[in-house]
């Protein structure tokens, strides 16, 4: 049976990219590979909204998060992190794992951090050297406001470090204009690739901080990686060669579609998915600030979403994801990132309806699909 991937990472990979990655392997210290590496890195810049160098790392997205911590923070230094879900919490764990002092801003799941909360934390912890935050918190399906946070941190000696793992390629990111000091992402979300590559770019002042930083680091030492990639046009260690070829191809597809069109398509898919959820009598976990790459639908009391997710996957071949931690059993997360179009929403909503019906949830059959379709109809 055909399988459908609607998880908020990994996300589907287009056939053009699969084909690109199926080529015979070449060696990574060759002029041929350097050309591919350079153009893949160059094509990342518009997605980041930066003129800075984007560095590729062979790791999952968390590797780039770790690189941001070890290159910008030294043991004993304080850092503030926004914890609005699983990935925000990960910033805190990374800071502590590397000897930093983590100061938490706790945000209810589904909410955006308030700018005033951050301003308060910056006043309360004047020695903080960095602020770590997600642009899109994939576990709570919520967006945090990055631009106004940049306005706060750029006036101080505080690095703004942003996890853009489900926002780069989904919504506009203006790293330079907003004053983001480090922006990280990973290959398996909106970049339409399998897992295995992570990316990071640093602002001018972050580069200065990185050079002076004496924290121990080796594989993720960005001083070495920057020199290798920018000056020698190779990577410091053996890269995931096939994924770099795939990245160059997927970025070619994204840029050919046009970034404004890519962002509008994500917004449309997200709106259609939310409309469908509401029409089915499900709640929205992030009604005020929903992420455009993943939608979180809340189940009614008594309905275990783990069962919904399993029914969709096992009987219909449609993969979505449940909730993590406190949202386990209560949330259905539908990814609509990367290689997807508006009509894919009808597929996932159709499957959701069938599973919900079989599990005894009551609603008019087709109500979700009709609501999604109405949103798509109104799009021009
Ligand atoms: C997926 C994701 C990560 C983790 O990435 P891995 O590739 O699993 O290491 C981190 N942050 C966000 C926001 C994510 O969506």
GROMACS .gro file of C-alpha atoms and ligand atoms in nm:
model
  395
    1UNK     CA    1   0.000   0.000   0.000
    2UNK     CA    2   0.116   0.352  -0.068
    3UNK     CA    3   0.255   0.528   0.237
    4UNK     CA    4   0.216   0.897   0.316
    5UNK     CA    5   0.447   1.094   0.542
    6UNK     CA    6   0.280   1.380   0.728
    7UNK     CA    7   0.509   1.382   1.029
    8UNK     CA    8   0.670   1.712   1.133
    9UNK     CA    9   1.005   1.567   1.029
   10UNK     CA   10   1.114   1.362   0.859
   11UNK     CA   11   0.912   1.497   0.569
   12UNK     CA   12   0.875   1.371   0.211
   13UNK     CA   13   1.168   1.390  -0.031
   14UNK     CA   14   1.090   1.483  -0.394
   15UNK     CA   15   1.183   1.231  -0.666
   16UNK     CA   16   1.426   1.479  -0.826
   17UNK     CA   17   1.619   1.488  -0.500
   18UNK     CA   18   1.610   1.110  -0.453
   19UNK     CA   19   1.749   1.069  -0.804
   20UNK     CA   20   2.022   1.323  -0.738
   21UNK     CA   21   2.128   1.131  -0.429
   22UNK     CA   22   2.128   0.798  -0.612
   23UNK     CA   23   2.436   0.889  -0.816
   24UNK     CA   24   2.759   0.694  -0.767
   25UNK     CA   25   2.959   0.830  -0.477
   26UNK     CA   26   3.243   1.070  -0.547
   27UNK     CA   27   3.528   1.159  -0.314
   28UNK     CA   28   3.473   1.466  -0.099
   29UNK     CA   29   3.817   1.618  -0.145
   30UNK     CA   30   3.780   1.687  -0.515
   31UNK     CA   31   3.710   2.001  -0.717
   32UNK     CA   32   3.386   1.833  -0.827
   33UNK     CA   33   3.257   1.807  -0.471
   34UNK     CA   34   3.375   2.158  -0.383
   35UNK     CA   35   3.150   2.302  -0.654
   36UNK     CA   36   2.849   2.120  -0.508
   37UNK     CA   37   2.933   2.219  -0.150
   38UNK     CA   38   2.981   2.584  -0.243
   39UNK     CA   39   2.656   2.609  -0.434
   40UNK     CA   40   2.453   2.425  -0.167
   41UNK     CA   41   2.589   2.666   0.098
   42UNK     CA   42   2.525   2.966  -0.126
   43UNK     CA   43   2.165   2.859  -0.192
   44UNK     CA   44   2.094   2.839   0.182
   45UNK     CA   45   2.153   3.214   0.224
   46UNK     CA   46   1.818   3.340   0.091
   47UNK     CA   47   1.633   3.093   0.317
   48UNK     CA   48   1.826   3.234   0.613
   49UNK     CA   49   1.798   3.594   0.500
   50UNK     CA   50   2.169   3.636   0.545
   51UNK     CA   51   2.488   3.737   0.372
   52UNK     CA   52   2.688   3.541   0.627
   53UNK     CA   53   2.833   3.200   0.549
   54UNK     CA   54   2.606   2.902   0.611
   55UNK     CA   55   2.809   2.609   0.742
   56UNK     CA   56   2.702   2.248   0.683
   57UNK     CA   57   2.753   1.987   0.954
   58UNK     CA   58   2.705   1.614   0.922
   59UNK     CA   59   2.462   1.564   1.209
   60UNK     CA   60   2.094   1.579   1.284
   61UNK     CA   61   1.957   1.923   1.370
   62UNK     CA   62   2.054   1.884   1.734
   63UNK     CA   63   2.419   1.881   1.625
   64UNK     CA   64   2.388   2.238   1.502
   65UNK     CA   65   2.211   2.331   1.829
   66UNK     CA   66   2.505   2.184   2.019
   67UNK     CA   67   2.752   2.368   1.794
   68UNK     CA   68   2.575   2.697   1.874
   69UNK     CA   69   2.607   2.631   2.247
   70UNK     CA   70   2.971   2.521   2.251
   71UNK     CA   71   3.091   2.792   2.015
   72UNK     CA   72   2.910   3.084   2.178
   73UNK     CA   73   2.900   2.998   2.547
   74UNK     CA   74   3.180   2.907   2.789
   75UNK     CA   75   3.147   2.691   3.101
   76UNK     CA   76   3.020   2.899   3.391
   77UNK     CA   77   2.852   3.157   3.170
   78UNK     CA   78   2.482   3.229   3.202
   79UNK     CA   79   2.229   3.193   2.923
   80UNK     CA   80   1.852   3.240   2.904
   81UNK     CA   81   1.640   2.990   2.714
   82UNK     CA   82   1.275   2.991   2.616
   83UNK     CA   83   1.106   2.665   2.714
   84UNK     CA   84   0.774   2.639   2.535
   85UNK     CA   85   0.803   2.269   2.459
   86UNK     CA   86   1.032   1.975   2.398
   87UNK     CA   87   1.284   2.159   2.181
   88UNK     CA   88   1.301   2.465   2.403
   89UNK     CA   89   1.373   2.230   2.690
   90UNK     CA   90   1.655   2.083   2.481
   91UNK     CA   91   1.831   2.423   2.476
   92UNK     CA   92   1.835   2.414   2.855
   93UNK     CA   93   1.978   2.064   2.863
   94UNK     CA   94   2.247   2.153   2.610
   95UNK     CA   95   2.350   2.465   2.802
   96UNK     CA   96   2.382   2.264   3.124
   97UNK     CA   97   2.555   1.970   2.958
   98UNK     CA   98   2.832   2.209   2.855
   99UNK     CA   99   2.870   2.372   3.193
  100UNK     CA  100   2.657   2.680   3.134
  101UNK     CA  101   2.410   2.826   3.380
  102UNK     CA  102   2.066   2.791   3.220
  103UNK     CA  103   1.799   3.049   3.309
  104UNK     CA  104   1.457   2.936   3.198
  105UNK     CA  105   1.164   3.133   3.061
  106UNK     CA  106   0.876   2.891   3.093
  107UNK     CA  107   0.601   2.924   2.834
  108UNK     CA  108   0.280   2.728   2.833
  109UNK     CA  109   0.267   2.477   2.546
  110UNK     CA  110   0.099   2.634   2.243
  111UNK     CA  111   0.173   2.991   2.352
  112UNK     CA  112   0.429   3.231   2.211
  113UNK     CA  113   0.684   3.376   2.447
  114UNK     CA  114   0.587   3.736   2.527
  115UNK     CA  115   0.846   3.996   2.441
  116UNK     CA  116   0.796   4.148   2.787
  117UNK     CA  117   0.883   3.813   2.949
  118UNK     CA  118   1.214   3.815   2.765
  119UNK     CA  119   1.281   4.180   2.852
  120UNK     CA  120   1.218   4.092   3.217
  121UNK     CA  121   1.454   3.794   3.204
  122UNK     CA  122   1.723   4.011   3.047
  123UNK     CA  123   1.682   4.256   3.338
  124UNK     CA  124   1.676   3.976   3.597
  125UNK     CA  125   1.988   3.808   3.455
  126UNK     CA  126   2.213   4.093   3.345
  127UNK     CA  127   2.508   3.855   3.315
  128UNK     CA  128   2.332   3.636   3.055
  129UNK     CA  129   2.547   3.606   2.744
  130UNK     CA  130   2.291   3.452   2.511
  131UNK     CA  131   1.921   3.393   2.452
  132UNK     CA  132   1.823   3.058   2.304
  133UNK     CA  133   1.482   3.018   2.142
  134UNK     CA  134   1.290   2.826   1.872
  135UNK     CA  135   1.137   3.017   1.582
  136UNK     CA  136   0.884   2.736   1.556
  137UNK     CA  137   0.842   2.501   1.855
  138UNK     CA  138   0.755   2.180   1.674
  139UNK     CA  139   0.630   1.998   1.985
  140UNK     CA  140   0.368   2.264   2.065
  141UNK     CA  141   0.311   2.371   1.702
  142UNK     CA  142   0.357   2.737   1.803
  143UNK     CA  143   0.562   3.025   1.663
  144UNK     CA  144   0.772   3.255   1.879
  145UNK     CA  145   0.823   3.620   1.771
  146UNK     CA  146   1.188   3.641   1.664
  147UNK     CA  147   1.210   3.991   1.517
  148UNK     CA  148   1.119   4.178   1.840
  149UNK     CA  149   1.354   3.954   2.039
  150UNK     CA  150   1.633   4.062   1.807
  151UNK     CA  151   1.550   4.424   1.887
  152UNK     CA  152   1.614   4.344   2.256
  153UNK     CA  153   1.930   4.138   2.224
  154UNK     CA  154   2.110   4.350   1.966
  155UNK     CA  155   2.123   4.643   2.214
  156UNK     CA  156   2.304   4.422   2.462
  157UNK     CA  157   2.599   4.187   2.457
  158UNK     CA  158   2.353   3.897   2.436
  159UNK     CA  159   2.366   3.654   2.145
  160UNK     CA  160   2.028   3.565   1.993
  161UNK     CA  161   2.045   3.196   1.900
  162UNK     CA  162   1.749   3.068   1.701
  163UNK     CA  163   1.648   2.710   1.628
  164UNK     CA  164   1.495   2.741   1.283
  165UNK     CA  165   1.454   2.368   1.228
  166UNK     CA  166   1.085   2.388   1.130
  167UNK     CA  167   1.086   2.750   1.018
  168UNK     CA  168   1.370   2.781   0.765
  169UNK     CA  169   1.207   2.715   0.427
  170UNK     CA  170   0.857   2.748   0.579
  171UNK     CA  171   0.837   3.113   0.674
  172UNK     CA  172   1.059   3.408   0.600
  173UNK     CA  173   1.367   3.434   0.821
  174UNK     CA  174   1.561   3.759   0.809
  175UNK     CA  175   1.869   3.665   1.003
  176UNK     CA  176   2.065   3.984   0.927
  177UNK     CA  177   1.778   4.232   0.943
  178UNK     CA  178   1.635   4.092   1.266
  179UNK     CA  179   1.970   4.064   1.442
  180UNK     CA  180   1.983   3.686   1.480
  181UNK     CA  181   2.335   3.588   1.587
  182UNK     CA  182   2.312   3.216   1.517
  183UNK     CA  183   2.048   3.039   1.310
  184UNK     CA  184   2.039   2.662   1.291
  185UNK     CA  185   1.836   2.417   1.089
  186UNK     CA  186   1.834   2.054   0.979
  187UNK     CA  187   1.781   1.864   0.656
  188UNK     CA  188   1.475   1.650   0.726
  189UNK     CA  189   1.208   1.912   0.773
  190UNK     CA  190   1.124   2.179   0.514
  191UNK     CA  191   1.447   2.125   0.321
  192UNK     CA  192   1.298   1.809   0.167
  193UNK     CA  193   1.588   1.577   0.248
  194UNK     CA  194   1.649   1.271   0.461
  195UNK     CA  195   1.797   1.336   0.807
  196UNK     CA  196   2.172   1.379   0.842
  197UNK     CA  197   2.267   1.739   0.764
  198UNK     CA  198   2.254   2.037   0.995
  199UNK     CA  199   2.324   2.400   0.910
  200UNK     CA  200   2.439   2.700   1.110
  201UNK     CA  201   2.522   3.061   1.027
  202UNK     CA  202   2.678   3.316   1.262
  203UNK     CA  203   2.653   3.696   1.267
  204UNK     CA  204   2.966   3.914   1.270
  205UNK     CA  205   2.951   3.958   1.645
  206UNK     CA  206   2.888   3.586   1.694
  207UNK     CA  207   3.199   3.514   1.485
  208UNK     CA  208   3.399   3.739   1.719
  209UNK     CA  209   3.253   3.565   2.023
  210UNK     CA  210   3.328   3.225   1.871
  211UNK     CA  211   3.694   3.310   1.807
  212UNK     CA  212   3.749   3.417   2.169
  213UNK     CA  213   3.547   3.130   2.315
  214UNK     CA  214   3.769   2.883   2.499
  215UNK     CA  215   3.504   2.617   2.565
  216UNK     CA  216   3.627   2.268   2.475
  217UNK     CA  217   3.498   2.146   2.140
  218UNK     CA  218   3.625   1.934   1.857
  219UNK     CA  219   3.386   1.790   1.594
  220UNK     CA  220   3.166   2.097   1.617
  221UNK     CA  221   3.450   2.349   1.635
  222UNK     CA  222   3.315   2.608   1.396
  223UNK     CA  223   3.649   2.789   1.371
  224UNK     CA  224   3.788   2.486   1.194
  225UNK     CA  225   3.473   2.420   0.994
  226UNK     CA  226   3.449   2.781   0.871
  227UNK     CA  227   3.807   2.779   0.757
  228UNK     CA  228   3.761   2.449   0.575
  229UNK     CA  229   3.432   2.538   0.406
  230UNK     CA  230   3.492   2.905   0.327
  231UNK     CA  231   3.863   2.906   0.245
  232UNK     CA  232   3.938   2.553   0.129
  233UNK     CA  233   3.594   2.464  -0.013
  234UNK     CA  234   3.591   2.130   0.163
  235UNK     CA  235   3.456   2.011   0.497
  236UNK     CA  236   3.681   1.949   0.795
  237UNK     CA  237   3.567   1.585   0.821
  238UNK     CA  238   3.398   1.344   0.583
  239UNK     CA  239   3.061   1.494   0.495
  240UNK     CA  240   2.736   1.316   0.404
  241UNK     CA  241   2.826   1.351   0.036
  242UNK     CA  242   2.494   1.229  -0.103
  243UNK     CA  243   2.296   1.462   0.120
  244UNK     CA  244   2.501   1.760   0.006
  245UNK     CA  245   2.418   1.673  -0.356
  246UNK     CA  246   2.055   1.636  -0.249
  247UNK     CA  247   2.060   1.970  -0.069
  248UNK     CA  248   2.188   2.153  -0.374
  249UNK     CA  249   1.901   1.997  -0.572
  250UNK     CA  250   1.628   2.060  -0.317
  251UNK     CA  251   1.734   2.423  -0.284
  252UNK     CA  252   1.728   2.455  -0.662
  253UNK     CA  253   1.364   2.339  -0.652
  254UNK     CA  254   1.274   2.572  -0.365
  255UNK     CA  255   1.436   2.875  -0.527
  256UNK     CA  256   1.281   2.794  -0.866
  257UNK     CA  257   0.935   2.790  -0.710
  258UNK     CA  258   1.021   3.122  -0.545
  259UNK     CA  259   1.049   3.182  -0.172
  260UNK     CA  260   0.733   3.400  -0.147
  261UNK     CA  261   0.539   3.122  -0.323
  262UNK     CA  262   0.689   2.856  -0.096
  263UNK     CA  263   0.593   3.054   0.215
  264UNK     CA  264   0.239   3.120   0.081
  265UNK     CA  265   0.193   2.749   0.004
  266UNK     CA  266   0.286   2.656   0.361
  267UNK     CA  267   0.050   2.917   0.500
  268UNK     CA  268  -0.233   2.786   0.284
  269UNK     CA  269  -0.174   2.423   0.388
  270UNK     CA  270  -0.165   2.528   0.752
  271UNK     CA  271  -0.486   2.730   0.724
  272UNK     CA  272  -0.666   2.444   0.549
  273UNK     CA  273  -0.549   2.195   0.813
  274UNK     CA  274  -0.662   2.417   1.100
  275UNK     CA  275  -1.001   2.479   0.938
  276UNK     CA  276  -1.047   2.105   0.899
  277UNK     CA  277  -0.956   2.038   1.261
  278UNK     CA  278  -1.205   2.295   1.388
  279UNK     CA  279  -1.477   2.157   1.158
  280UNK     CA  280  -1.418   1.812   1.311
  281UNK     CA  281  -1.469   1.946   1.661
  282UNK     CA  282  -1.100   1.929   1.754
  283UNK     CA  283  -0.921   2.209   1.937
  284UNK     CA  284  -0.614   2.401   1.821
  285UNK     CA  285  -0.318   2.386   2.059
  286UNK     CA  286  -0.180   2.715   1.928
  287UNK     CA  287  -0.482   2.918   1.813
  288UNK     CA  288  -0.312   3.258   1.832
  289UNK     CA  289   0.031   3.186   1.693
  290UNK     CA  290   0.017   2.862   1.495
  291UNK     CA  291   0.328   2.735   1.319
  292UNK     CA  292   0.287   2.718   0.941
  293UNK     CA  293   0.483   2.392   0.910
  294UNK     CA  294   0.296   2.178   1.161
  295UNK     CA  295  -0.056   2.188   1.300
  296UNK     CA  296  -0.145   2.059   1.645
  297UNK     CA  297  -0.503   1.937   1.695
  298UNK     CA  298  -0.635   1.862   2.042
  299UNK     CA  299  -0.853   1.556   2.090
  300UNK     CA  300  -1.177   1.571   2.288
  301UNK     CA  301  -1.174   1.426   2.643
  302UNK     CA  302  -1.154   1.050   2.643
  303UNK     CA  303  -1.006   1.005   2.299
  304UNK     CA  304  -0.647   0.878   2.305
  305UNK     CA  305  -0.467   1.034   2.010
  306UNK     CA  306  -0.211   0.754   2.018
  307UNK     CA  307  -0.490   0.530   1.890
  308UNK     CA  308  -0.579   0.779   1.617
  309UNK     CA  309  -0.217   0.798   1.504
  310UNK     CA  310  -0.185   0.417   1.499
  311UNK     CA  311  -0.513   0.368   1.313
  312UNK     CA  312  -0.408   0.618   1.047
  313UNK     CA  313  -0.068   0.454   1.006
  314UNK     CA  314  -0.157   0.087   1.032
  315UNK     CA  315  -0.483   0.082   0.838
  316UNK     CA  316  -0.435   0.366   0.593
  317UNK     CA  317  -0.058   0.407   0.556
  318UNK     CA  318  -0.073   0.771   0.668
  319UNK     CA  319   0.189   0.880   0.922
  320UNK     CA  320   0.119   1.174   1.152
  321UNK     CA  321   0.255   1.223   1.502
  322UNK     CA  322   0.101   1.230   1.847
  323UNK     CA  323   0.199   1.458   2.131
  324UNK     CA  324   0.520   1.436   2.335
  325UNK     CA  325   0.554   1.448   2.713
  326UNK     CA  326   0.256   1.624   2.874
  327UNK     CA  327   0.068   1.623   2.543
  328UNK     CA  328   0.103   1.247   2.494
  329UNK     CA  329  -0.236   1.101   2.405
  330UNK     CA  330  -0.393   1.446   2.370
  331UNK     CA  331  -0.243   1.593   2.056
  332UNK     CA  332  -0.232   1.502   1.687
  333UNK     CA  333   0.047   1.676   1.501
  334UNK     CA  334   0.019   1.699   1.125
  335UNK     CA  335   0.329   1.812   0.938
  336UNK     CA  336   0.280   2.003   0.615
  337UNK     CA  337   0.632   2.096   0.530
  338UNK     CA  338   0.844   2.086   0.219
  339UNK     CA  339   0.746   1.861  -0.067
  340UNK     CA  340   0.368   1.897  -0.033
  341UNK     CA  341   0.083   2.073  -0.199
  342UNK     CA  342  -0.262   2.191  -0.087
  343UNK     CA  343  -0.432   1.872  -0.207
  344UNK     CA  344  -0.216   1.664   0.027
  345UNK     CA  345  -0.412   1.825   0.309
  346UNK     CA  346  -0.727   1.655   0.178
  347UNK     CA  347  -0.550   1.318   0.198
  348UNK     CA  348  -0.436   1.355   0.556
  349UNK     CA  349  -0.768   1.501   0.670
  350UNK     CA  350  -0.958   1.221   0.494
  351UNK     CA  351  -0.747   0.967   0.680
  352UNK     CA  352  -0.795   1.153   1.008
  353UNK     CA  353  -1.172   1.151   0.959
  354UNK     CA  354  -1.178   0.778   0.891
  355UNK     CA  355  -0.969   0.700   1.198
  356UNK     CA  356  -1.174   0.931   1.421
  357UNK     CA  357  -1.499   0.777   1.299
  358UNK     CA  358  -1.374   0.425   1.362
  359UNK     CA  359  -1.275   0.527   1.714
  360UNK     CA  360  -1.623   0.661   1.788
  361UNK     CA  361  -1.572   1.038   1.756
  362UNK     CA  362  -1.893   1.193   1.621
  363UNK     CA  363  -1.908   1.445   1.339
  364UNK     CA  364  -2.058   1.474   0.991
  365UNK     CA  365  -1.843   1.266   0.755
  366UNK     CA  366  -1.655   1.488   0.513
  367UNK     CA  367  -1.684   1.799   0.732
  368UNK     CA  368  -1.306   1.830   0.773
  369UNK     CA  369  -1.229   1.769   0.408
  370UNK     CA  370  -1.497   2.020   0.305
  371UNK     CA  371  -1.354   2.285   0.536
  372UNK     CA  372  -1.002   2.230   0.405
  373UNK     CA  373  -1.126   2.234   0.049
  374UNK     CA  374  -1.309   2.562   0.107
  375UNK     CA  375  -0.986   2.724   0.224
  376UNK     CA  376  -0.804   2.595  -0.081
  377UNK     CA  377  -1.086   2.717  -0.311
  378UNK     CA  378  -1.058   3.069  -0.175
  379UNK     CA  379  -0.688   3.079  -0.256
  380UNK     CA  380  -0.580   3.261  -0.566
  381LIG     C1  381   1.318   1.826   1.463
  381LIG     C2  382   1.357   1.939   1.549
  381LIG     C3  383   1.477   1.939   1.624
  381LIG     C4  384   1.564   1.820   1.638
  381LIG     O1  385   1.626   1.785   1.528
  381LIG     P1  386   1.698   1.644   1.514
  381LIG     O2  387   1.725   1.648   1.368
  381LIG     O3  388   1.603   1.538   1.556
  381LIG     O4  389   1.820   1.648   1.595
  381LIG     C5  390   1.510   2.052   1.695
  381LIG     N1  391   1.430   2.159   1.698
  381LIG     C6  392   1.314   2.163   1.630
  381LIG     C7  393   1.230   2.286   1.637
  381LIG     C8  394   1.274   2.054   1.554
  381LIG     O5  395   1.158   2.057   1.487
   0.00000   0.00000   0.00000
